[in-house]
Amino acid sequence: MKERNVAEQFSKYVIPSMLTMILTGFYGIVDGFFIGQVMGDDGLAAINIAWPLLSLISSAGIGIGTGGAIIMSIKKGSGEFEEARKAEGTTIVMLFFASVAATIIYLFFSPMFLRFLGADGVLFKYGLSYMKVIAWGAFFQIMGAGLNPILKNLGKPVFAMLIMIVGMFVNIFLDWAALYVFDWGLGGVAFATCAGQASVAVFAAMAVIKDKLGNSWYIPDRKLSKDILKIGASPFGLTMAPGVVIIFTNLQALHYGGTAGVAVYTVMSYAAYLVYSLMQGLADGVQPIISFCKGAEDYPALKHVVKKAFGLAGIICVILMAATALARYQFPIIYGVSQEVAAASVPAMLALVLAIPFIAIARIMSAYFYAIDDGRNASILVYADPFVFTPIFLLLLPIFCGISGIWLAYPATQISISLLSVMLKKTSNRGLL
């Protein structure tokens, strides 16, 4: 692949992917805006406690969908087009069964999950009204999230972006109607979220069905299923990591700051989620190109793609750091929080500023590893965040810094993950860069 072709493919995939992930981030941010304006601190705290359960659903879809999409790109790069079609069909079937399973599990176990996450009293009441609706919409959540990466790897990144725009506007309109017109509370917000994802799933399914899947595509291939799950474990963990982090952080915020502490963290997590989504969009955008280059064994082009990704990330980081620092007080106010919560959010927002460049490094390196089918190193990076560094820093830093230690745990974790990615790259036996 020539450098000119790489540049063309970079623009074709990365820009729509970044816009798509920004829109995905807006789903949660829009929900938070309306909830904060109508329901205040308690509503924001409740949605943040329930959010990891929603994140688990979308992560399952993204993990399966991205795992299948990576195999599709690698097979196409090596000229195995029939295997690529078979991988696409297997992925769709897996998404269907995962959707059905998630619906059943959440219908029966949502109350238990909310108790485990620390919800009690009014937070449990609000959270349960939210999850009852989310459970019924889990099917569309998984299908929408899983079909999107398939569309990108079919060479339709712009269409994937456009249907996300449709879903976002559906979500925004129904959020407004649910809270301001019908007074449906968090259950109405959940309905808006599910309706937005349902529109994405329907349009994505229509586009995929038009693609030539081949004969008997609905019969999953056992070996491909295992490969999809193996590769998909990394993007699943990458998407789920913020949800796991939220669980640990909510528990510490409740302990050190009560409901107000959780409200502060909710505001910070919305800002962080937007940054995270943008960087993940960049990483997802280069994934199909890296996977294709890997399959074609075009390593000079692969290096050029990664270099361009880091260059663009550097520019974005500067802009995001400046914007976050300038809006450190105004951003919480947008959500309608109390003056006490807005003032207490300033240190949390400044901690996010410090984390931004390291979020970029961690996301790009994780995507690089799973794009070249190096599941071991990708999984180490992905799961070290929520299950190693985050718990350690959340336990230790508040002992010395109080509630400020909770906010500092986020940049400390991202710095640690970035350093770990550099070490893994140097010791990797698949070093292509």
Coordinates of C-alpha atoms in Angstrom, one line a residue:
M1 CA 0.0 0.0 0.0
K2 CA 1.6 3.3 -1.1
E3 CA 1.9 6.3 1.2
R4 CA -0.6 8.2 -0.9
N5 CA -3.1 5.4 -0.6
V6 CA -2.5 5.2 3.1
A7 CA -3.3 8.9 3.4
E8 CA -6.5 8.5 1.5
Q9 CA -7.6 5.5 3.5
F10 CA -6.7 7.3 6.8
S11 CA -9.0 10.2 6.0
K12 CA -11.7 7.8 4.7
Y13 CA -11.8 5.7 7.9
V14 CA -10.5 7.9 10.8
I15 CA -12.6 11.0 10.4
P16 CA -15.9 9.2 10.2
S17 CA -14.9 6.9 13.0
M18 CA -14.0 9.8 15.3
L19 CA -17.2 11.5 14.5
T20 CA -19.1 8.3 15.1
M21 CA -17.5 7.8 18.5
I22 CA -18.2 11.5 19.4
L23 CA -21.8 10.9 18.7
T24 CA -21.7 7.8 20.8
G25 CA -20.3 9.8 23.6
F26 CA -23.1 12.4 23.2
Y27 CA -25.6 9.7 23.9
G28 CA -24.6 9.6 27.6
I29 CA -23.8 13.3 27.8
V30 CA -27.2 14.3 26.4
D31 CA -28.9 12.0 28.9
G32 CA -26.9 13.6 31.7
F33 CA -27.7 17.1 30.6
F34 CA -31.5 16.5 30.7
I35 CA -31.3 14.5 33.9
G36 CA -29.3 17.1 35.7
Q37 CA -31.6 19.9 34.6
V38 CA -34.8 18.1 35.7
M39 CA -33.7 15.7 38.5
G40 CA -30.6 17.4 40.0
D41 CA -27.8 15.7 41.9
D42 CA -29.8 12.6 42.9
G43 CA -30.7 11.9 39.2
L44 CA -27.1 12.3 38.1
A45 CA -25.8 10.1 40.9
A46 CA -28.3 7.4 40.1
I47 CA -27.6 7.3 36.3
N48 CA -23.8 7.1 37.0
I49 CA -24.3 4.1 39.3
A50 CA -26.5 2.3 36.7
W51 CA -24.3 3.3 33.7
P52 CA -21.8 0.4 34.0
L53 CA -24.7 -2.0 33.4
L54 CA -25.6 -0.2 30.2
S55 CA -21.9 -0.1 29.3
L56 CA -21.7 -3.9 29.6
I57 CA -24.4 -4.3 27.0
S58 CA -22.8 -2.1 24.4
S59 CA -19.3 -3.5 25.2
A60 CA -20.6 -7.0 24.4
G61 CA -21.8 -5.8 21.0
I62 CA -18.6 -3.9 20.3
G63 CA -16.4 -6.8 21.4
I64 CA -18.1 -9.3 19.1
G65 CA -18.6 -6.9 16.3
T66 CA -15.0 -5.6 16.3
G67 CA -13.5 -9.2 16.7
G68 CA -15.4 -10.3 13.6
A69 CA -14.6 -7.1 11.7
I70 CA -10.8 -7.5 12.4
I71 CA -10.9 -11.1 11.1
M72 CA -12.8 -9.8 8.0
S73 CA -10.1 -7.2 7.3
I74 CA -7.2 -9.6 7.8
K75 CA -8.8 -12.2 5.5
K76 CA -9.5 -9.6 2.9
G77 CA -5.9 -8.3 3.1
S78 CA -4.6 -11.8 2.5
G79 CA -7.1 -12.4 -0.4
E80 CA -9.3 -14.9 1.5
F81 CA -12.7 -13.3 0.6
E82 CA -14.8 -16.4 1.2
E83 CA -13.4 -16.7 4.7
A84 CA -14.1 -13.0 5.2
R85 CA -17.8 -13.5 4.3
K86 CA -18.0 -16.5 6.6
A87 CA -16.6 -14.4 9.4
E88 CA -19.2 -11.7 8.8
G89 CA -22.1 -14.2 9.0
T90 CA -20.7 -15.9 12.1
T91 CA -20.4 -12.5 13.8
I92 CA -24.0 -11.6 13.0
V93 CA -25.3 -14.8 14.5
M94 CA -23.2 -14.4 17.6
L95 CA -24.5 -10.8 18.1
F96 CA -28.1 -12.2 17.9
F97 CA -27.6 -14.8 20.6
A98 CA -25.7 -12.3 22.8
S99 CA -28.6 -9.9 22.5
V100 CA -31.2 -12.5 23.6
A101 CA -29.0 -13.6 26.5
A102 CA -28.5 -10.0 27.7
T103 CA -32.2 -9.3 27.7
I104 CA -33.0 -12.4 29.8
I105 CA -30.3 -11.7 32.3
Y106 CA -31.1 -8.1 32.9
L107 CA -34.8 -8.7 33.2
F108 CA -34.2 -11.0 36.1
F109 CA -31.1 -9.7 37.8
S110 CA -31.1 -5.9 37.5
P111 CA -32.2 -5.2 41.1
M112 CA -29.4 -7.4 42.4
F113 CA -26.8 -5.8 40.2
L114 CA -27.9 -2.3 41.3
R115 CA -27.6 -3.3 45.0
F116 CA -24.1 -4.7 44.3
L117 CA -23.1 -1.3 42.7
G118 CA -24.0 0.5 45.9
A119 CA -27.5 1.9 45.0
D120 CA -29.8 2.4 48.0
G121 CA -32.8 4.5 48.8
V122 CA -33.7 7.0 46.1
L123 CA -30.7 6.0 44.0
F124 CA -32.0 2.4 43.9
K125 CA -35.5 3.6 43.0
Y126 CA -34.2 5.8 40.2
G127 CA -31.7 3.2 39.0
L128 CA -34.3 0.4 38.9
S129 CA -36.8 2.5 36.8
Y130 CA -33.9 3.0 34.3
M131 CA -32.8 -0.6 34.1
K132 CA -36.3 -2.1 33.7
V133 CA -36.5 -0.3 30.3
I134 CA -32.8 -0.9 29.4
A135 CA -33.4 -4.6 29.8
W136 CA -36.1 -4.7 27.2
G137 CA -33.9 -2.7 24.8
A138 CA -30.8 -4.7 25.3
F139 CA -31.3 -6.5 22.0
F140 CA -31.1 -3.3 20.0
Q141 CA -28.2 -2.0 22.1
I142 CA -26.0 -5.0 21.3
M143 CA -27.0 -5.3 17.6
G144 CA -26.5 -1.6 17.0
A145 CA -23.1 -1.5 18.7
G146 CA -22.0 -4.8 17.0
L147 CA -23.0 -4.0 13.5
N148 CA -21.3 -0.6 13.4
P149 CA -17.7 -1.9 13.2
I150 CA -18.8 -4.4 10.6
L151 CA -20.0 -1.5 8.4
K152 CA -16.7 0.2 8.8
N153 CA -14.8 -2.9 7.7
L154 CA -17.2 -3.3 4.7
G155 CA -15.9 0.1 3.5
K156 CA -19.0 2.1 4.8
P157 CA -17.6 4.3 7.5
V158 CA -19.6 7.3 6.4
F159 CA -22.8 5.4 6.4
A160 CA -22.0 4.1 9.9
M161 CA -21.5 7.7 11.0
L162 CA -24.8 8.9 9.4
I163 CA -26.9 6.3 11.2
M164 CA -25.3 7.3 14.5
I165 CA -26.4 10.9 13.8
V166 CA -29.9 9.7 13.2
G167 CA -29.8 7.7 16.5
M168 CA -28.5 10.7 18.4
F169 CA -31.3 13.0 17.2
V170 CA -33.9 10.3 18.1
N171 CA -32.3 10.1 21.5
I172 CA -32.2 13.8 22.1
F173 CA -35.8 14.4 21.0
L174 CA -37.2 11.5 23.2
D175 CA -35.0 12.6 26.2
W176 CA -36.7 16.0 26.0
A177 CA -40.2 14.6 25.6
A178 CA -39.7 12.0 28.3
L179 CA -38.6 14.5 31.0
Y180 CA -40.3 17.8 30.0
V181 CA -43.5 16.6 28.4
F182 CA -44.4 13.3 30.0
D183 CA -42.5 13.4 33.2
W184 CA -41.3 9.8 32.8
G185 CA -38.1 10.2 34.9
L186 CA -35.1 7.9 34.3
G187 CA -37.4 5.2 32.7
G188 CA -38.1 7.7 30.0
V189 CA -34.4 8.5 29.5
A190 CA -33.8 4.7 29.2
F191 CA -36.5 4.5 26.6
A192 CA -34.9 7.4 24.6
T193 CA -31.5 5.6 24.7
C194 CA -33.0 2.3 23.5
A195 CA -35.0 4.0 20.8
G196 CA -31.9 5.8 19.5
Q197 CA -29.9 2.5 19.4
A198 CA -32.9 0.7 17.8
S199 CA -32.8 3.1 14.9
V200 CA -29.1 2.5 14.5
A201 CA -29.6 -1.3 14.6
V202 CA -32.3 -1.2 12.0
F203 CA -30.4 0.9 9.5
A204 CA -27.2 -1.1 10.1
A205 CA -29.0 -4.4 9.6
M206 CA -30.5 -3.2 6.3
A207 CA -27.0 -2.3 5.0
V208 CA -25.4 -5.5 6.1
I209 CA -28.2 -7.7 4.7
K210 CA -27.6 -6.0 1.3
D211 CA -24.0 -7.2 1.5
K212 CA -23.2 -10.6 -0.2
L213 CA -22.9 -12.9 2.8
G214 CA -22.6 -16.1 0.8
N215 CA -24.5 -19.4 1.2
S216 CA -25.5 -20.6 4.7
W217 CA -24.1 -17.5 6.3
Y218 CA -26.4 -18.1 9.3
I219 CA -24.6 -21.3 10.3
P220 CA -21.7 -20.1 12.6
D221 CA -18.2 -21.5 12.1
R222 CA -16.9 -22.9 15.4
K223 CA -13.3 -22.0 14.8
L224 CA -14.2 -18.5 13.6
S225 CA -16.4 -18.1 16.7
K226 CA -13.5 -18.9 19.0
D227 CA -11.2 -16.5 17.1
I228 CA -13.9 -13.7 17.2
L229 CA -14.2 -14.1 21.0
K230 CA -10.4 -14.2 21.4
I231 CA -9.8 -11.0 19.4
G232 CA -13.0 -9.4 20.7
A233 CA -11.9 -9.8 24.3
S234 CA -9.7 -6.7 23.9
P235 CA -12.2 -4.3 22.3
F236 CA -14.8 -5.6 24.8
G237 CA -12.5 -4.8 27.7
L238 CA -11.5 -1.5 26.2
T239 CA -15.1 -0.4 26.0
M240 CA -16.1 -1.9 29.3
A241 CA -13.1 -0.5 31.2
P242 CA -14.7 2.9 31.9
G243 CA -17.7 1.1 33.3
V244 CA -15.6 -0.9 35.7
V245 CA -13.6 2.2 36.7
I246 CA -16.9 3.9 37.4
I247 CA -18.0 1.1 39.7
F248 CA -14.8 1.3 41.8
T249 CA -14.8 5.1 41.8
N250 CA -18.5 5.4 42.7
L251 CA -17.9 3.2 45.8
Q252 CA -15.0 5.4 46.9
A253 CA -16.9 8.6 46.1
L254 CA -19.9 7.5 48.2
H255 CA -17.5 6.6 51.0
Y256 CA -15.6 9.9 51.0
G257 CA -18.2 12.4 49.7
G258 CA -21.7 10.8 49.8
T259 CA -24.2 11.6 47.0
A260 CA -22.5 14.9 46.3
G261 CA -19.2 13.0 45.8
V262 CA -20.9 10.7 43.2
A263 CA -22.4 13.7 41.5
V264 CA -18.9 15.3 41.2
Y265 CA -17.6 12.1 39.7
T266 CA -20.6 11.9 37.3
V267 CA -19.7 15.3 35.9
M268 CA -16.0 14.3 35.5
S269 CA -17.0 11.0 33.9
Y270 CA -19.1 12.7 31.3
A271 CA -16.2 14.9 30.3
A272 CA -13.8 12.0 30.4
Y273 CA -16.2 9.8 28.3
L274 CA -16.2 12.5 25.6
V275 CA -12.4 12.5 25.5
Y276 CA -12.3 8.7 25.7
S277 CA -14.8 8.4 22.8
L278 CA -12.9 10.7 20.6
M279 CA -9.6 8.9 21.2
Q280 CA -11.3 5.5 20.8
G281 CA -12.8 6.8 17.5
L282 CA -9.3 7.6 16.3
A283 CA -8.1 4.1 17.4
D284 CA -11.1 2.4 15.8
G285 CA -10.5 4.3 12.6
V286 CA -7.0 3.1 12.1
Q287 CA -7.8 -0.5 13.0
P288 CA -9.2 -1.6 9.6
I289 CA -6.2 -0.1 7.8
I290 CA -3.7 -1.7 10.3
S291 CA -5.5 -5.1 10.0
F292 CA -5.5 -4.9 6.2
C293 CA -1.8 -4.0 6.1
K294 CA -1.0 -6.8 8.6
G295 CA -2.9 -9.3 6.3
A296 CA -1.1 -8.0 3.2
E297 CA 2.3 -7.9 5.1
D298 CA 2.7 -4.3 4.1
Y299 CA 4.7 -3.2 7.2
P300 CA 6.0 0.2 5.9
A301 CA 2.4 1.3 5.3
L302 CA 1.4 0.0 8.8
K303 CA 4.1 2.1 10.4
H304 CA 3.0 5.1 8.4
V305 CA -0.6 4.7 9.6
V306 CA 0.4 4.4 13.3
K307 CA 2.7 7.5 12.9
K308 CA -0.2 9.5 11.4
A309 CA -2.5 8.4 14.2
F310 CA -0.1 9.6 17.0
G311 CA 0.4 12.9 15.1
L312 CA -3.3 13.6 14.9
A313 CA -3.8 12.5 18.5
G314 CA -1.2 15.1 19.6
I315 CA -3.1 17.9 18.0
I316 CA -6.4 16.8 19.4
C317 CA -4.9 16.4 22.9
V318 CA -3.7 20.0 23.0
I319 CA -7.2 21.3 22.0
L320 CA -8.9 19.0 24.5
M321 CA -6.6 19.9 27.4
A322 CA -7.1 23.7 26.8
A323 CA -10.9 23.3 26.4
T324 CA -11.2 21.2 29.6
A325 CA -9.1 23.5 31.6
L326 CA -11.0 26.6 30.5
A327 CA -14.4 24.9 31.1
R328 CA -13.5 23.4 34.5
Y329 CA -16.3 25.3 36.3
Q330 CA -18.7 26.0 33.5
F331 CA -19.0 22.4 32.3
P332 CA -20.5 21.2 35.6
I333 CA -23.0 24.1 35.7
I334 CA -24.4 22.9 32.3
Y335 CA -25.6 19.8 34.0
G336 CA -27.7 21.8 36.6
V337 CA -25.7 20.6 39.6
S338 CA -25.7 22.5 42.8
Q339 CA -23.1 25.3 43.4
E340 CA -21.4 23.0 46.0
V341 CA -21.0 20.2 43.4
A342 CA -19.9 22.6 40.7
A343 CA -17.1 24.1 42.9
A344 CA -16.0 20.6 44.1
S345 CA -15.8 19.5 40.4
V346 CA -13.0 21.8 39.6
P347 CA -10.1 19.7 41.0
A348 CA -11.7 16.6 39.2
M349 CA -11.7 18.4 35.9
L350 CA -8.1 19.5 36.3
A351 CA -7.1 15.9 37.0
L352 CA -8.8 15.0 33.7
V353 CA -6.6 17.6 31.9
L354 CA -3.5 15.8 33.1
A355 CA -4.8 12.4 31.9
I356 CA -5.8 13.4 28.4
P357 CA -2.5 12.8 26.5
F358 CA -2.0 9.4 28.2
I359 CA -5.6 8.4 27.3
A360 CA -4.6 8.9 23.7
I361 CA -1.4 6.8 24.0
A362 CA -3.2 3.9 25.8
R363 CA -6.1 3.8 23.3
I364 CA -3.9 3.8 20.2
M365 CA -1.5 1.2 21.5
S366 CA -4.3 -1.1 22.6
A367 CA -6.0 -0.8 19.2
Y368 CA -2.6 -1.4 17.5
F369 CA -2.1 -4.7 19.4
Y370 CA -5.5 -6.1 18.8
A371 CA -5.5 -4.9 15.1
I372 CA -2.4 -7.1 14.4
D373 CA -4.0 -10.0 16.3
D374 CA -1.7 -9.7 19.3
G375 CA -4.4 -10.6 21.8
R376 CA -2.0 -11.2 24.7
N377 CA -0.5 -7.7 24.8
A378 CA -3.8 -6.0 23.9
S379 CA -5.6 -7.8 26.8
I380 CA -2.8 -7.0 29.2
L381 CA -3.2 -3.3 28.5
V382 CA -7.0 -3.4 28.5
Y383 CA -7.6 -5.3 31.7
A384 CA -4.7 -3.8 33.7
D385 CA -6.6 -0.5 33.7
P386 CA -9.8 -1.5 35.6
F387 CA -8.5 -4.5 37.5
V388 CA -5.0 -3.5 38.5
F389 CA -4.0 0.1 38.4
T390 CA -7.4 1.7 39.1
P391 CA -8.2 -0.3 42.3
I392 CA -4.6 0.3 43.6
F393 CA -4.7 4.0 43.1
L394 CA -8.3 4.4 44.3
L395 CA -7.4 2.6 47.5
L396 CA -4.1 4.3 48.2
L397 CA -4.4 7.9 47.0
P398 CA -7.5 8.9 49.0
I399 CA -5.7 7.8 52.2
F400 CA -3.1 10.6 51.7
C401 CA -5.1 13.1 49.6
G402 CA -8.7 12.6 50.8
I403 CA -11.4 12.9 48.1
S404 CA -8.9 14.6 45.7
G405 CA -7.0 11.3 45.6
I406 CA -10.1 9.8 43.9
W407 CA -9.7 12.3 41.0
L408 CA -5.9 11.9 40.9
A409 CA -6.3 8.1 40.5
Y410 CA -7.5 8.6 36.9
P411 CA -4.4 10.3 35.5
A412 CA -2.2 8.0 37.6
T413 CA -3.8 5.0 36.0
Q414 CA -3.6 6.4 32.4
I415 CA 0.1 7.3 32.9
S416 CA 0.8 3.7 34.2
I417 CA -1.0 2.2 31.2
S418 CA 0.9 4.3 28.8
L419 CA 4.3 3.3 30.3
L420 CA 3.2 -0.3 30.3
S421 CA 2.3 -0.1 26.6
V422 CA 5.8 1.2 25.8
M423 CA 7.3 -1.7 27.7
L424 CA 5.1 -4.3 25.9
K425 CA 5.9 -2.8 22.5
K426 CA 9.7 -3.2 23.2
T427 CA 9.3 -6.8 24.4
S428 CA 6.7 -7.9 21.8
N429 CA 7.7 -10.7 19.6
R430 CA 5.4 -9.3 16.9
G431 CA 7.1 -6.0 16.8
L432 CA 6.1 -4.6 13.5
L433 CA 6.9 -0.9 14.2

